[in-house]
XYZ file of C-alpha atoms in Angstrom:
590
model
C 0.000 0.000 0.000
C 2.733 2.482 0.981
C 4.841 1.570 -2.058
C 1.857 2.234 -4.318
C 1.265 5.584 -2.624
C 4.950 6.469 -3.100
C 4.734 5.548 -6.778
C 1.678 7.698 -7.463
C 3.452 11.082 -7.964
C 6.013 9.550 -10.368
C 3.322 7.591 -12.201
C 1.271 10.785 -12.554
C 4.234 12.585 -14.125
C 4.750 9.725 -16.597
C 1.087 9.477 -17.590
C 0.230 13.181 -17.769
C 3.412 14.337 -19.474
C 4.316 11.354 -21.654
C 0.968 9.812 -22.567
C -1.248 12.897 -22.446
C 1.443 15.288 -23.786
C 0.751 17.917 -21.142
C 3.514 20.438 -20.360
C 5.460 20.486 -17.113
C 3.588 23.656 -16.075
C 0.432 21.523 -15.765
C 2.000 18.191 -14.820
C 4.171 19.268 -11.899
C 1.439 21.047 -9.867
C -0.737 17.924 -10.225
C 2.156 15.688 -9.159
C 2.743 17.927 -6.131
C -0.919 17.654 -5.147
C -0.793 13.862 -5.410
C 2.434 13.707 -3.381
C 0.863 15.901 -0.680
C -2.236 13.681 -0.452
C -0.095 10.513 -0.392
C 2.072 11.985 2.389
C -0.997 12.933 4.399
C -2.724 9.549 4.018
C 0.210 7.130 4.188
C 2.615 9.003 6.469
C 0.151 11.156 8.434
C 2.264 14.172 7.470
C 0.494 17.268 8.789
C -0.626 20.021 6.410
C 1.834 22.373 8.145
C 4.773 20.035 7.487
C 3.643 19.513 3.882
C 3.416 23.279 3.357
C 6.826 23.859 4.985
C 8.478 21.155 2.879
C 6.869 22.650 -0.242
C 8.091 26.157 0.612
C 11.589 24.774 1.186
C 11.405 23.125 -2.239
C 10.237 26.356 -3.885
C 13.110 28.293 -2.290
C 15.585 25.696 -3.531
C 14.034 25.905 -6.995
C 14.473 29.681 -6.871
C 18.231 29.167 -6.636
C 18.059 27.154 -9.852
C 15.909 29.813 -11.508
C 18.366 32.595 -10.655
C 21.106 30.643 -12.429
C 18.918 29.833 -15.425
C 17.679 33.403 -15.798
C 21.204 34.828 -15.722
C 22.432 32.275 -18.253
C 19.509 32.914 -20.610
C 19.837 36.690 -20.250
C 23.487 36.584 -21.311
C 22.649 34.248 -24.186
C 19.985 36.604 -25.567
C 22.210 39.611 -24.929
C 24.806 38.079 -27.267
C 22.110 37.307 -29.818
C 20.895 40.905 -29.757
C 24.422 42.335 -29.921
C 25.234 40.151 -32.930
C 28.037 38.301 -31.142
C 26.543 34.887 -31.875
C 26.519 35.578 -35.593
C 30.185 36.540 -35.433
C 31.018 33.363 -33.479
C 29.065 31.225 -35.931
C 30.681 32.880 -38.941
C 34.084 32.200 -37.405
C 33.349 28.480 -37.301
C 31.675 28.235 -40.679
C 34.603 29.950 -42.382
C 36.893 27.053 -41.407
C 35.265 24.537 -43.747
C 32.152 24.087 -45.882
C 32.194 20.350 -45.170
C 29.033 19.512 -43.245
C 30.832 16.853 -41.205
C 33.353 19.400 -39.950
C 30.558 21.844 -39.167
C 28.780 19.205 -37.059
C 31.947 18.610 -35.035
C 32.533 22.327 -34.447
C 29.008 23.650 -34.006
C 27.186 20.673 -32.484
C 29.720 18.722 -30.440
C 31.927 21.615 -29.298
C 29.849 24.800 -29.607
C 26.718 22.994 -28.402
C 28.632 21.666 -25.398
C 29.888 25.171 -24.634
C 26.359 26.605 -24.713
C 25.186 23.749 -22.478
C 28.006 24.437 -20.011
C 27.157 28.136 -19.983
C 23.355 28.139 -20.125
C 21.978 24.578 -19.976
C 18.244 23.869 -19.814
C 17.700 22.981 -23.479
C 19.363 26.080 -24.960
C 21.975 24.299 -27.164
C 19.485 22.725 -29.567
C 17.426 25.928 -29.647
C 20.523 27.965 -30.569
C 22.568 25.543 -32.670
C 19.591 24.285 -34.707
C 18.894 27.643 -36.400
C 22.640 28.186 -36.958
C 22.824 24.895 -38.858
C 19.732 25.782 -40.885
C 21.363 29.096 -41.740
C 24.340 27.140 -43.056
C 22.086 25.123 -45.350
C 21.260 22.017 -43.284
C 17.798 20.498 -43.722
C 15.871 21.639 -40.627
C 15.063 18.062 -39.576
C 18.738 17.084 -39.825
C 19.690 20.202 -37.852
C 17.390 19.221 -34.973
C 18.500 15.573 -34.891
C 22.232 16.322 -34.740
C 21.796 19.358 -32.457
C 20.013 17.232 -29.837
C 22.658 14.499 -29.990
C 25.976 16.272 -29.847
C 26.280 17.908 -26.420
C 25.381 14.953 -24.179
C 28.733 14.968 -22.342
C 28.107 18.508 -21.074
C 24.463 18.023 -20.056
C 25.312 16.263 -16.775
C 27.021 19.454 -15.572
C 24.453 21.772 -17.172
C 24.677 25.499 -16.562
C 27.885 25.842 -14.516
C 27.239 22.670 -12.523
C 23.573 23.316 -11.661
C 22.341 19.670 -11.839
C 24.988 18.487 -9.381
C 25.461 21.534 -7.173
C 21.790 22.423 -6.838
C 20.221 19.054 -7.621
C 22.451 16.894 -5.439
C 24.265 19.164 -3.018
C 21.369 21.443 -2.095
C 18.332 19.181 -2.525
C 19.188 15.480 -2.369
C 21.924 15.794 0.272
C 20.865 19.174 1.585
C 19.987 18.035 5.096
C 21.912 18.824 8.244
C 24.938 16.463 8.221
C 24.662 16.116 12.003
C 21.056 14.880 11.844
C 21.177 11.097 12.294
C 19.421 9.033 9.666
C 19.748 11.514 6.806
C 21.702 11.000 3.596
C 23.957 13.944 4.476
C 24.729 12.327 7.846
C 25.625 9.063 6.112
C 27.933 10.889 3.688
C 29.831 12.835 6.337
C 29.792 10.389 9.268
C 29.808 6.980 7.579
C 31.429 7.915 4.301
C 34.212 9.912 5.869
C 33.774 12.997 3.673
C 34.568 16.374 5.173
C 31.428 17.824 3.621
C 28.570 17.071 1.255
C 30.313 19.330 -1.310
C 33.345 17.034 -1.309
C 31.097 14.021 -1.863
C 29.217 15.673 -4.739
C 32.547 16.683 -6.315
C 33.510 13.000 -6.343
C 30.172 12.117 -7.952
C 30.913 14.734 -10.617
C 34.341 13.262 -11.296
C 33.017 9.713 -11.741
C 30.214 11.024 -13.965
C 32.893 12.710 -16.087
C 34.823 9.411 -16.241
C 31.737 7.534 -17.468
C 31.042 10.231 -20.066
C 34.676 10.318 -21.179
C 34.679 6.589 -21.929
C 31.184 6.179 -23.361
C 31.245 9.552 -25.130
C 34.139 8.612 -27.395
C 31.568 7.647 -30.040
C 29.321 10.718 -29.762
C 31.055 12.972 -32.331
C 31.041 10.052 -34.785
C 27.385 9.202 -34.042
C 26.339 12.797 -34.717
C 28.070 12.786 -38.098
C 26.912 9.230 -38.911
C 23.253 10.024 -38.247
C 23.530 12.960 -40.627
C 25.194 11.003 -43.468
C 23.102 7.843 -43.002
C 19.655 9.431 -42.737
C 20.077 12.752 -44.571
C 22.881 12.185 -47.063
C 22.194 11.715 -50.757
C 23.834 8.275 -50.652
C 22.306 7.292 -47.238
C 25.650 5.821 -46.189
C 27.933 5.591 -43.148
C 31.013 5.747 -45.362
C 31.340 9.588 -45.264
C 31.226 9.441 -41.451
C 33.870 6.714 -41.308
C 36.160 8.926 -43.405
C 36.303 11.560 -40.628
C 36.848 9.205 -37.668
C 40.331 10.719 -37.072
C 38.699 14.150 -36.700
C 35.923 12.829 -34.408
C 38.510 11.161 -32.149
C 40.689 14.286 -32.087
C 37.678 16.445 -31.192
C 36.670 13.979 -28.457
C 40.177 13.995 -26.958
C 40.459 17.801 -27.171
C 37.235 18.101 -25.185
C 37.641 15.193 -22.768
C 41.162 15.905 -21.459
C 40.365 19.387 -20.031
C 36.882 18.106 -19.108
C 38.301 15.358 -16.871
C 41.043 17.536 -15.408
C 38.521 20.245 -14.577
C 36.140 17.749 -12.932
C 39.007 16.412 -10.804
C 40.676 19.671 -9.749
C 37.880 22.281 -9.857
C 34.749 20.249 -9.165
C 31.410 20.089 -11.008
C 31.057 23.778 -11.919
C 33.303 24.016 -14.984
C 33.830 20.671 -16.831
C 31.417 21.318 -19.699
C 32.288 25.006 -19.999
C 36.087 24.733 -19.961
C 36.209 21.401 -21.789
C 34.253 22.854 -24.702
C 36.074 26.201 -24.670
C 39.518 24.573 -24.803
C 38.290 21.981 -27.283
C 36.997 24.730 -29.584
C 40.332 26.526 -29.452
C 42.384 23.375 -30.086
C 40.211 21.867 -32.825
C 39.529 25.194 -34.529
C 43.227 26.100 -34.613
C 44.188 22.638 -35.873
C 41.628 22.736 -38.675
C 42.685 26.231 -39.696
C 46.245 24.928 -39.962
C 44.984 22.352 -42.465
C 45.108 19.228 -40.297
C 42.251 16.679 -40.125
C 40.344 18.411 -42.938
C 38.644 15.865 -45.243
C 40.166 15.507 -48.716
C 36.764 15.997 -50.351
C 33.982 18.174 -48.961
C 30.719 16.387 -48.146
C 27.341 18.056 -48.582
C 23.667 17.178 -48.689
C 22.044 16.337 -51.988
C 20.171 18.958 -54.057
C 17.405 20.581 -52.032
C 14.762 19.738 -54.638
C 15.360 16.059 -53.829
C 14.737 16.473 -50.095
C 11.514 14.952 -48.707
C 8.898 17.499 -47.679
C 9.114 16.569 -43.992
C 12.780 17.692 -43.889
C 11.775 21.332 -44.356
C 9.228 23.374 -42.440
C 8.414 27.065 -42.433
C 12.053 28.197 -42.527
C 13.996 27.885 -45.759
C 17.575 26.679 -45.278
C 20.356 29.106 -46.204
C 23.165 28.287 -48.608
C 26.158 29.401 -46.590
C 27.358 31.800 -43.919
C 30.428 33.876 -43.316
C 31.566 34.119 -46.939
C 35.024 35.681 -46.669
C 34.851 37.333 -50.112
C 31.723 39.419 -49.537
C 31.391 39.375 -45.762
C 27.779 38.286 -46.109
C 25.661 36.302 -43.681
C 22.847 34.041 -44.779
C 20.015 34.155 -42.260
C 17.955 31.138 -41.233
C 15.180 32.320 -43.517
C 17.523 32.281 -46.524
C 17.920 36.056 -46.759
C 21.364 37.608 -47.160
C 22.466 40.440 -44.911
C 25.760 41.879 -43.774
C 26.638 42.092 -40.120
C 27.220 45.824 -40.373
C 23.789 46.320 -41.973
C 22.122 44.562 -39.051
C 24.132 46.009 -36.159
C 25.784 49.188 -37.513
C 29.138 48.069 -36.175
C 32.030 45.724 -36.793
C 32.884 43.102 -34.204
C 35.969 40.915 -33.954
C 35.762 37.244 -33.040
C 37.703 37.960 -29.838
C 35.239 40.659 -28.796
C 32.313 38.309 -29.516
C 33.811 35.688 -27.185
C 34.815 38.169 -24.438
C 31.600 37.900 -22.340
C 31.918 34.136 -21.941
C 35.632 34.428 -21.210
C 34.707 36.927 -18.487
C 32.120 34.493 -17.090
C 34.658 31.666 -16.935
C 37.243 33.913 -15.248
C 34.777 35.280 -12.678
C 33.455 31.823 -11.859
C 36.954 30.532 -11.231
C 37.878 33.510 -9.034
C 34.678 33.332 -6.970
C 34.948 29.553 -6.483
C 38.700 29.169 -5.954
C 39.799 32.326 -4.079
C 38.776 31.628 -0.466
C 38.106 35.167 0.856
C 36.068 36.094 -2.229
C 34.066 32.882 -1.996
C 33.359 33.363 1.718
C 32.306 36.997 1.272
C 29.855 36.266 -1.539
C 28.459 33.151 0.170
C 27.733 35.065 3.387
C 26.529 38.378 1.907
C 23.090 38.978 0.422
C 21.645 35.704 1.751
C 17.857 35.468 1.874
C 17.009 32.790 4.457
C 13.885 31.359 6.081
C 14.720 29.366 9.194
C 12.210 27.021 10.864
C 9.661 27.504 8.102
C 6.134 27.728 9.590
C 7.561 26.625 12.933
C 8.928 23.331 11.589
C 12.555 22.053 11.573
C 12.809 22.829 7.845
C 14.990 25.795 6.754
C 16.347 27.129 3.464
C 18.313 30.095 2.130
C 19.268 31.640 -1.201
C 22.771 33.135 -1.592
C 21.924 35.723 -4.221
C 25.433 37.125 -4.743
C 27.197 33.747 -4.768
C 24.933 32.083 -7.336
C 26.436 31.899 -10.857
C 23.303 33.571 -12.186
C 24.326 36.858 -10.569
C 27.652 36.716 -12.420
C 25.823 36.111 -15.696
C 23.659 39.192 -15.107
C 26.743 41.255 -14.245
C 28.533 40.169 -17.434
C 25.381 40.848 -19.479
C 25.374 44.440 -18.178
C 29.095 44.790 -18.969
C 28.387 43.452 -22.466
C 26.037 46.369 -23.179
C 29.063 48.645 -23.176
C 31.546 46.171 -24.702
C 29.332 45.520 -27.717
C 27.872 49.015 -27.981
C 24.277 47.850 -27.594
C 21.396 50.271 -27.873
C 18.313 50.533 -25.685
C 16.192 48.486 -28.085
C 18.545 45.492 -28.061
C 18.847 45.601 -24.267
C 15.072 45.645 -23.831
C 14.649 42.739 -26.252
C 17.266 40.645 -24.437
C 15.464 41.139 -21.116
C 12.002 40.517 -22.545
C 13.137 37.285 -24.248
C 14.849 36.093 -21.064
C 11.770 36.822 -18.936
C 9.448 35.179 -21.457
C 11.588 32.041 -21.512
C 11.964 31.777 -17.728
C 8.263 32.071 -16.807
C 7.266 28.481 -17.760
C 10.330 27.192 -15.897
C 9.278 29.032 -12.716
C 6.041 27.084 -12.324
C 7.530 23.772 -13.445
C 10.582 23.940 -11.184
C 8.795 25.321 -8.119
C 6.349 22.431 -8.110
C 8.857 19.803 -9.283
C 11.263 20.496 -6.418
C 8.356 20.919 -3.969
C 7.069 17.480 -5.009
C 10.429 15.843 -4.369
C 10.852 17.712 -1.082
C 7.493 16.432 0.183
C 8.417 12.869 -0.858
C 11.845 13.230 0.726
C 10.569 14.703 3.986
C 8.172 11.787 4.565
C 11.335 10.123 5.850
C 12.284 12.998 8.188
C 12.399 12.193 11.935
C 9.700 14.780 12.686
C 7.324 12.758 10.457
C 8.416 9.185 11.210
C 8.360 9.724 14.987
C 4.609 10.421 14.840
C 3.656 7.340 12.814
C 3.794 3.951 14.526
C 3.332 1.851 11.376
C 5.918 3.580 9.127
C 9.702 3.691 9.439
C 10.753 4.676 5.900
C 9.920 7.644 3.664
C 8.586 7.422 0.114
C 11.932 7.442 -1.666
C 13.514 4.979 0.747
C 10.621 2.561 0.244
C 10.935 2.799 -3.544
C 14.701 2.287 -3.474
C 14.396 -0.755 -1.227
C 11.769 -2.313 -3.490
C 13.842 -1.662 -6.626
C 17.015 -3.012 -5.028
C 15.163 -6.172 -3.993
C 13.870 -6.606 -7.536
C 17.139 -6.050 -9.420
C 19.658 -7.220 -6.808
C 23.330 -6.738 -7.604
C 22.468 -5.750 -11.177
C 20.930 -2.471 -9.997
C 23.937 -0.341 -11.106
C 23.274 -1.401 -14.710
C 19.847 0.224 -14.546
C 20.935 3.411 -12.762
C 21.608 5.276 -16.016
C 18.240 4.237 -17.451
C 16.466 5.447 -14.288
C 18.163 8.826 -14.671
C 17.234 8.873 -18.364
C 13.598 8.147 -17.524
C 13.581 11.051 -15.080
C 14.906 13.467 -17.691
C 12.550 12.069 -20.318
C 9.460 12.743 -18.224
C 10.681 15.999 -16.658
C 12.739 17.418 -19.544
C 15.633 18.323 -17.271
C 18.802 16.666 -16.010
C 18.512 18.776 -12.847
C 14.946 17.666 -12.138
C 15.883 14.032 -12.840
C 18.696 14.259 -10.280
C 16.288 15.796 -7.790
C 13.631 13.148 -8.460
C 15.873 10.092 -8.299
C 19.153 11.122 -6.629
C 18.222 9.969 -3.128
C 16.430 6.940 -4.570
C 19.667 5.832 -6.289
C 21.766 6.584 -3.203
C 19.533 4.495 -0.949
C 19.375 1.610 -3.445
C 23.175 1.549 -3.735
C 23.469 1.337 0.051
C 20.876 -1.418 0.110
C 22.907 -3.687 -2.201
C 26.334 -2.608 -0.942
C 27.414 -0.903 -4.187
C 29.573 2.277 -4.181
C 27.141 5.163 -3.866
C 29.447 7.556 -5.746
C 29.384 5.346 -8.836
C 25.651 4.675 -8.779
C 24.699 8.325 -8.236
C 27.212 9.323 -10.938
C 25.398 6.945 -13.303
C 22.155 8.731 -12.357
C 23.773 12.041 -13.343
C 24.883 10.557 -16.673
C 21.433 9.048 -17.228
C 19.844 12.466 -16.809
C 21.906 13.600 -19.795
C 20.785 10.587 -21.846
C 17.101 11.303 -21.286
C 17.480 14.893 -22.484
C 17.909 13.633 -26.053
C 14.303 12.414 -26.125
C 12.732 14.729 -23.535
C 9.532 15.873 -25.203
C 9.765 19.557 -24.400
C 13.400 19.678 -25.586
C 12.374 18.096 -28.881
C 9.404 20.442 -29.261
C 11.552 23.513 -28.515
C 14.207 22.457 -31.018
C 11.606 21.805 -33.732
C 9.789 25.068 -33.045
C 12.814 27.283 -33.683
C 13.416 25.697 -37.102
C 9.733 25.770 -38.108
C 9.139 21.998 -38.001
C 6.682 21.544 -35.145
C 4.773 18.277 -35.553
C 7.747 16.058 -36.404
C 8.389 14.999 -32.791
C 7.830 11.301 -33.551
C 10.446 11.193 -36.300
C 13.020 12.956 -34.148
C 12.476 10.757 -31.086
C 12.714 7.562 -33.161
C 16.080 8.665 -34.537
C 17.309 9.838 -31.138
C 16.624 6.386 -29.692
C 19.784 5.199 -31.497
C 22.241 7.250 -29.386
C 19.999 6.820 -26.318
C 20.166 3.008 -26.466
C 23.900 3.020 -27.176
C 24.628 5.409 -24.332
C 22.284 3.710 -21.871
C 23.629 0.201 -22.405
C 27.284 1.324 -22.487
C 26.767 3.362 -19.311
C 25.133 0.389 -17.574
C 27.992 -1.965 -18.440
C 30.652 0.555 -17.426
C 28.830 1.307 -14.157
C 28.837 -2.394 -13.264
C 32.564 -2.616 -14.024
C 33.360 0.484 -11.962
C 31.146 -0.587 -9.062
C 32.357 -4.160 -8.704
C 35.821 -4.302 -10.275
C 37.480 -0.868 -10.316
C 36.371 0.931 -7.125
C 34.353 -1.597 -5.077
C 35.671 -0.328 -1.755
C 34.310 3.225 -1.962
C 31.398 4.421 0.165
């Protein structure tokens, strides 16, 4: 009975969002209501405790929203200033070969955007850029969704791990017996929850580094096999040396960053360094294909490849300095923005972000000042033991806003462009506010059913919702549970459309199940973090957003069927590697 009650909120999310195609703004409030009723009936959780847990969840979600808003604001600031067109033209001028463009714009540039902004922005930004270069819109969406999977686990400057795990899943008082945070610090021997989450981030990066070796090739292969004139893998095989070089250029700084700097920077710095290394190498003439590969004549393309936006025929032509827009029109940068902008100036805002993030996270006095100043806290919410705070100045989102303001002067933006950047950012954040508030509130209610203040008042219950579910799953799968950890994370992202929400939904569940079977919790929870990235490839709202910006709404089924290829590869490979890591490589870890 209790297990069924605990399953109800997750089942509601699956049915309402996946089967009934309702958005998260409708699904998550319903799931919260079901979780609240289940907590009241099965765990006798008082309305006051339910309300306090929900408020704590909403405050935690607000921290995520501050980061997302800042990241989106900077993204749209660069779009309005014209910087993104300059960056795109810089890449497209390297080669007209579509395979090279996929490596640069999808695998590396897409990963950079994911590391800087997260939350579905890469496909929404990279897709139109590819269409502007002349890609069929359907092909642009398919490859744009695939290519940045290694960066998704770390999202916008580490949000899924830092906020999802550190603040929500393990956000309890580490001195409170019986909590996950207590187990991490007291039983696991970690000096803090942050140190434990950093280790999770490193092992997630290791899994991605190994499994992700095929991702650049898969992105190119899906393009040549399903959208090439010859429908062949042969053109993709020809550029395997380039795909491996791009993978190595990204993965080496990615792993080093995860190990030395924690979960904030792997995607951002890995992609930034990879772009510099691969771009410079290609410009020097190395790894360029002997013959350029392109799509067949546009008149031969099936109708479902093209929607309302006509593909362009090129971008960044060095002879005329022209740009081909996504609608096929030709304009010069100076015509559109009344200014010239160098590639270095276009990149400066993101370089500033990376530098400020490093300074504020590595320099002790600066970190302590920002973390203790401007904190909005609510202690003992509604008279309960639950408390939460939001460190407004320390959150990465505040740095994004600061750099966006600096960019106004750097790029000589006018009032109109500034207003548009803010209006687009606000418009894009509003749906996320409702979805995230209720998503995190739902998980917090489920999590707090296991809190001492609840359990002590119920004679017939000794485990919370998530603990009950993890025990049941561990009993069902036994020692093979680590194989399924990635798929569980993928399911969470599929139904919720977010790696962060997936980690929040299933992080504690995976942790408890790993303890139940005696597997290393770091490895299992790392597989959850990787799985959240896998599910993003087929998350319905990500697919819809990517199709919308290229004018192809309605082709969700085709895209998801194609995306199942990398999803199945990544899920199975992650499961096998997780088993090896858990039982052969690091079996003695906590």
